Coordinates of C-alpha atoms and ligand atoms in Angstrom, one line a residue:
M1 CA 146.3 72.0 48.0
K2 CA 146.9 75.8 47.1
R3 CA 143.7 76.5 45.0
F4 CA 140.3 75.1 44.6
I5 CA 139.2 76.3 41.2
D6 CA 137.8 73.2 39.3
L7 CA 136.8 69.8 40.7
A8 CA 138.6 68.3 37.7
D9 CA 141.9 69.6 39.0
L10 CA 141.6 66.6 41.6
E11 CA 141.7 63.0 40.8
P12 CA 138.4 61.3 41.7
A13 CA 140.3 59.6 44.6
A14 CA 141.3 63.2 45.9
V15 CA 137.7 64.2 45.8
R16 CA 136.8 61.2 47.9
D17 CA 139.3 62.1 50.4
L18 CA 137.9 65.7 50.7
I19 CA 134.4 64.2 51.2
A20 CA 135.8 61.9 53.7
L21 CA 137.4 64.9 55.6
A22 CA 134.0 66.7 55.4
Q23 CA 132.4 63.7 57.1
K24 CA 135.0 63.6 59.7
L25 CA 134.6 67.1 60.5
E26 CA 130.9 66.5 60.9
R27 CA 131.6 63.6 63.3
E28 CA 134.6 65.2 65.1
P29 CA 134.4 69.0 65.1
E30 CA 137.7 70.9 65.2
P31 CA 136.7 74.3 66.4
E32 CA 140.5 75.4 66.8
A33 CA 141.8 74.1 63.5
L34 CA 141.8 77.5 61.8
A35 CA 142.2 79.7 65.0
G36 CA 143.9 82.9 64.0
K37 CA 143.3 82.5 60.2
V38 CA 141.2 85.0 58.1
L39 CA 139.2 84.3 55.0
G40 CA 138.4 87.2 52.6
L41 CA 135.3 86.7 50.5
L42 CA 134.8 88.8 47.4
F43 CA 131.1 88.7 46.0
M44 CA 130.9 90.3 42.6
N45 CA 127.4 88.8 42.3
P46 CA 124.6 88.0 44.8
S47 CA 124.5 84.9 47.1
L48 CA 122.7 83.3 50.0
R49 CA 124.1 79.8 50.4
T50 CA 127.9 80.5 49.3
L51 CA 128.1 83.5 51.5
A52 CA 126.5 82.1 54.7
S53 CA 128.2 78.6 54.3
F54 CA 131.6 79.9 54.0
Q55 CA 131.2 82.3 57.0
A56 CA 129.6 79.5 59.0
G57 CA 132.2 76.9 58.0
M58 CA 135.1 79.2 58.8
A59 CA 133.6 80.2 62.2
R60 CA 133.2 76.5 63.0
L61 CA 136.9 75.9 62.4
G62 CA 137.8 78.7 64.7
G63 CA 138.8 81.2 62.0
R64 CA 137.2 84.4 60.9
S65 CA 136.0 86.0 57.6
F66 CA 135.1 89.3 56.0
V67 CA 132.9 89.9 53.1
I68 CA 133.2 92.6 50.3
T69 CA 130.3 93.2 48.1
P70 CA 131.4 96.1 45.8
G71 CA 129.2 99.0 45.9
Q72 CA 127.5 97.9 49.1
G73 CA 129.4 99.8 51.7
T74 CA 132.6 99.6 49.7
W75 CA 133.8 101.2 46.5
Q76 CA 132.5 100.2 43.2
L77 CA 135.2 98.1 41.6
E78 CA 136.2 98.5 37.9
T79 CA 137.4 95.3 36.2
R80 CA 137.9 96.4 32.6
L81 CA 141.6 96.6 31.8
G82 CA 142.5 100.0 30.2
A83 CA 139.3 101.7 31.5
V84 CA 139.4 105.5 31.8
M85 CA 137.8 105.6 35.3
D86 CA 135.8 108.7 35.2
G87 CA 132.4 107.1 36.0
D88 CA 131.1 105.8 39.3
R89 CA 133.7 103.0 39.8
A90 CA 136.2 104.5 42.2
E91 CA 138.6 101.6 42.5
H92 CA 140.2 99.2 40.2
I93 CA 140.2 95.4 40.9
R94 CA 144.1 95.5 40.2
E95 CA 144.5 97.5 43.4
G96 CA 141.4 96.4 45.4
L97 CA 141.9 92.7 45.2
P98 CA 145.6 92.6 46.1
V99 CA 144.8 94.8 49.1
L100 CA 142.0 92.5 50.2
A101 CA 144.3 89.5 49.7
S102 CA 146.9 91.1 52.0
Y103 CA 144.6 91.1 54.9
A104 CA 143.6 87.3 54.5
D105 CA 145.1 84.0 54.8
A106 CA 142.8 82.7 51.9
V107 CA 140.4 84.4 49.5
G108 CA 137.2 83.4 47.9
I109 CA 135.9 85.0 44.7
R110 CA 132.5 84.9 43.0
S111 CA 132.5 86.5 39.6
F112 CA 129.7 85.2 37.2
A113 CA 129.9 85.0 33.4
E114 CA 129.4 88.2 31.4
G115 CA 127.0 86.2 29.2
K116 CA 128.0 88.2 26.1
D117 CA 130.7 86.0 24.4
L118 CA 130.7 82.4 24.8
A119 CA 134.3 81.9 24.0
A120 CA 135.4 84.6 26.5
D121 CA 133.2 83.0 29.2
M122 CA 134.6 79.5 28.3
A123 CA 138.1 80.8 28.7
E124 CA 137.3 82.1 32.1
T125 CA 139.0 85.5 31.3
G126 CA 137.4 87.5 34.1
F127 CA 138.1 85.0 36.8
K128 CA 141.6 84.2 35.6
A129 CA 142.4 88.0 35.6
M130 CA 141.3 88.2 39.3
A131 CA 143.0 85.0 40.3
E132 CA 146.3 86.4 39.1
L133 CA 146.1 89.1 41.5
V134 CA 145.8 86.8 44.6
D135 CA 148.9 85.4 46.1
K136 CA 147.0 83.4 48.8
P137 CA 145.1 80.1 48.7
L138 CA 142.1 80.8 46.4
V139 CA 138.7 79.3 46.2
N140 CA 136.3 79.6 43.2
M141 CA 133.0 80.5 44.6
E142 CA 131.4 80.5 41.2
S143 CA 133.0 81.7 38.0
A144 CA 131.7 81.9 34.5
M145 CA 131.9 78.2 33.9
N146 CA 132.4 76.5 37.2
H147 CA 131.1 76.1 40.6
P148 CA 133.2 73.4 42.2
C149 CA 132.0 74.0 45.9
Q150 CA 128.4 73.2 44.7
A151 CA 129.8 70.2 42.8
L152 CA 131.6 68.8 45.9
A153 CA 128.5 69.2 48.1
D154 CA 126.5 67.4 45.5
W155 CA 128.8 64.5 45.2
K156 CA 128.8 64.3 49.1
T157 CA 124.9 64.4 48.9
M158 CA 124.7 61.5 46.5
D159 CA 127.1 59.4 48.7
E160 CA 125.0 59.9 51.6
L161 CA 121.8 58.9 49.7
D162 CA 123.6 55.6 48.4
V163 CA 123.3 56.8 44.8
P164 CA 125.3 54.2 42.9
A165 CA 128.7 55.4 41.6
Q166 CA 127.7 54.3 38.2
G167 CA 123.9 55.2 38.5
K168 CA 122.1 57.2 35.8
F169 CA 122.5 60.9 36.3
V170 CA 120.1 63.2 34.3
L171 CA 120.9 67.0 34.1
S172 CA 117.9 68.5 32.8
W173 CA 117.3 72.0 31.4
V174 CA 114.3 73.7 33.2
N175 CA 112.5 76.9 32.4
H176 CA 113.4 80.3 33.9
P177 CA 112.3 84.0 33.1
R178 CA 115.8 84.7 31.5
A179 CA 119.1 83.3 30.4
L180 CA 121.2 82.0 33.3
P181 CA 125.0 81.2 33.2
L182 CA 126.4 77.7 32.5
A183 CA 128.6 77.5 35.7
V184 CA 126.4 75.1 37.5
P185 CA 125.6 72.8 34.6
A186 CA 129.4 72.7 33.8
A187 CA 130.4 71.9 37.2
T188 CA 127.6 69.2 37.8
L189 CA 128.6 67.5 34.6
T190 CA 132.3 67.4 35.6
M191 CA 131.3 66.0 39.1
A192 CA 128.9 63.4 37.8
A193 CA 131.4 62.3 35.0
Q194 CA 134.2 62.2 37.5
R195 CA 132.0 60.0 39.9
G196 CA 131.7 57.5 37.1
M197 CA 128.0 58.0 36.4
E198 CA 125.9 57.3 33.4
V199 CA 125.5 61.1 32.6
V200 CA 122.8 62.2 30.2
V201 CA 121.8 65.9 29.5
L202 CA 118.2 66.4 28.7
R203 CA 117.5 69.8 27.1
P204 CA 115.5 71.4 24.3
E205 CA 117.0 72.4 20.9
G206 CA 119.1 75.5 21.2
Y207 CA 120.4 74.7 24.7
E208 CA 123.1 72.3 23.7
I209 CA 126.0 71.9 26.1
P210 CA 128.9 73.8 24.5
Q211 CA 131.4 71.3 22.8
P212 CA 134.3 72.0 25.1
L213 CA 132.2 71.2 28.1
A214 CA 130.7 68.0 26.6
D215 CA 134.3 66.9 25.5
K216 CA 135.5 67.5 29.1
A217 CA 132.6 65.5 30.6
R218 CA 133.1 62.6 28.1
R219 CA 136.8 62.5 28.9
L220 CA 136.3 62.3 32.7
A221 CA 133.5 59.9 32.5
K222 CA 135.5 57.5 30.3
A223 CA 138.4 57.8 32.7
S224 CA 136.0 56.8 35.6
G225 CA 134.1 54.2 33.8
G226 CA 131.0 56.3 33.0
S227 CA 129.6 57.9 30.0
F228 CA 128.1 61.2 28.6
T229 CA 125.3 61.6 26.1
E230 CA 122.8 64.4 25.2
T231 CA 119.1 64.1 24.1
T232 CA 115.9 66.0 23.8
D233 CA 113.8 62.8 24.6
R234 CA 112.7 63.1 28.1
T235 CA 111.2 59.5 28.4
A236 CA 114.4 57.9 27.1
A237 CA 116.6 60.2 29.3
L238 CA 114.9 59.4 32.5
K239 CA 114.5 55.6 32.0
G240 CA 116.1 54.1 35.1
A241 CA 117.5 57.5 36.4
R242 CA 118.7 57.7 40.0
V243 CA 118.9 61.4 39.9
L244 CA 117.2 64.2 38.1
Y245 CA 119.3 67.3 38.5
A246 CA 117.4 70.3 37.2
K247 CA 119.1 73.5 36.1
E248 CA 118.2 76.6 34.2
W249 CA 120.8 78.0 31.6
G250 CA 120.8 80.3 28.6
S251 CA 120.5 79.3 25.0
T252 CA 124.0 78.4 23.7
R253 CA 122.7 78.8 20.1
H254 CA 121.7 82.5 21.1
Y255 CA 124.5 83.2 23.6
G256 CA 124.8 86.9 24.3
D257 CA 121.4 87.6 22.6
P258 CA 118.6 87.8 25.3
S259 CA 115.8 88.7 22.8
A260 CA 116.4 85.5 20.7
D261 CA 116.8 83.5 23.9
A262 CA 113.5 84.9 25.2
E263 CA 111.7 84.1 21.9
L264 CA 113.0 80.6 22.0
R265 CA 111.9 79.9 25.7
R266 CA 108.5 81.3 25.1
Q267 CA 107.4 77.8 23.9
L268 CA 109.3 76.0 26.7
A269 CA 107.2 76.6 29.8
H270 CA 106.4 72.9 30.0
W271 CA 110.1 72.3 30.9
K272 CA 109.0 72.4 34.4
V273 CA 109.8 69.3 36.4
D274 CA 106.7 67.6 37.8
E275 CA 105.9 64.2 39.3
P276 CA 104.9 62.5 35.9
W277 CA 108.5 63.2 34.7
F278 CA 109.6 60.5 37.2
A279 CA 107.5 57.7 35.6
P280 CA 110.3 56.0 33.6
A281 CA 112.9 56.7 36.4
D282 CA 114.0 54.3 39.1
P283 CA 111.4 54.4 41.9
A284 CA 114.1 55.9 44.2
C285 CA 115.0 58.7 41.8
H286 CA 116.1 61.9 43.8
F287 CA 115.2 65.4 42.6
M288 CA 118.4 67.8 43.0
H289 CA 118.8 71.5 42.3
C290 CA 121.4 73.8 43.6
L291 CA 119.0 76.7 44.7
P292 CA 117.8 79.2 44.3
V293 CA 115.0 77.8 42.3
R294 CA 111.7 79.5 40.9
R295 CA 108.8 77.5 42.2
N296 CA 106.4 76.5 39.7
V297 CA 108.4 77.8 36.9
A298 CA 111.4 75.3 37.1
V299 CA 109.7 72.8 39.3
T300 CA 106.3 72.3 40.9
D301 CA 105.6 72.7 44.6
A302 CA 104.7 69.0 44.8
V303 CA 108.2 67.8 43.8
L304 CA 110.1 70.4 45.6
D305 CA 108.1 69.6 48.9
G306 CA 107.8 66.0 48.1
P307 CA 110.0 63.0 49.3
R308 CA 112.3 62.9 46.2
S309 CA 113.6 66.4 46.8
V310 CA 117.0 66.6 48.4
V311 CA 117.7 70.3 47.8
L312 CA 117.9 71.2 51.4
R313 CA 120.4 68.4 52.1
E314 CA 122.6 69.7 49.1
A315 CA 122.4 73.2 50.5
Y316 CA 123.5 72.0 54.0
N317 CA 126.3 70.1 52.5
R318 CA 127.8 73.3 51.1
M319 CA 129.0 74.0 54.6
P320 CA 131.0 70.8 55.5
A321 CA 132.3 70.4 52.0
Q322 CA 133.7 73.9 52.1
M323 CA 135.0 73.3 55.7
A324 CA 137.0 70.4 54.3
V325 CA 138.4 72.7 51.5
L326 CA 139.3 75.3 54.0
H327 CA 140.9 72.8 56.2
R328 CA 143.1 71.5 53.4
L329 CA 144.1 75.1 52.3
L330 CA 144.7 76.4 55.7
A331 CA 145.3 73.9 58.5
R332 CA 148.8 73.2 59.6
Ligands
CP1 N1 123.8 77.3 45.0 C1 124.4 78.5 45.3 O1 125.6 78.8 44.9 O2 123.6 79.4 46.0 P1 123.9 80.9 46.2 O3 124.0 81.6 44.9 O4 122.8 81.5 47.1 O5 125.3 81.1 46.8

């Protein structure tokens, strides 16, 4: 494996192999596996879990890492091609990123969606332009429309919880003060579809999954014996569900228009997961969220602190999942 960009680049059997390696590294640590190796981490956007879990995972395998957050102790990076750099951005990504890659054995990049033009974000134009500048093994630490590390950790979490491979998986839109990117919803749908699950997207009008993402999920689900549907009917969606995965995302109808999105979500405060949501679900239904989450906006304290919630397990699993990825990319 040379790059870890999209879980769908791997066959489901290869994803299961990665999860098996993650579990093996938990049982039988390899503190020298990546001795002498260096991981360079470029964060164009904030993080808690991704930053800490990559650094901790690399250290546990005997390697080292450095973190660059442009503008925080390092030069502000310009990303626009053809920019006249007479503002506060002192260095272009076209020099900065190859320089960082030259110091490292592998590189991780986080670069969120611009949130202005759905087609450009769907095409991953920003992340692809950066990826072309890296001649080392590369990890997508969240791009405009993907977050494969989160998806891998979530698959591992469901395996540990004995969630059936073909169980019902509901991805539900939940409230947030502003429009958020589609990266986690997209990666989550890919993951659940590849796992062969009965995937249902529950969302209000105006927050439809973009057609290319829905088509991808449908294709992957079909290949794995699962299915993909979308609905606004909460009771029908949650009937028999084994997982309720909550996520916030911006209106696809008003993509790039924060005022129209804000107007639409003004009537959607009740899209906050609470215990009554689980009434039609399987009694063992788990609550999942990638974090960070807004308490009592997206989900109530009672659910988040209650027995259904596996959010801390998901966050922990980021580390062993990424250790498996780093091991595949860098171990001899
Ligand atoms: N889930 C996730 O990627 O968390 P961070 O944004 O804190 O890295």
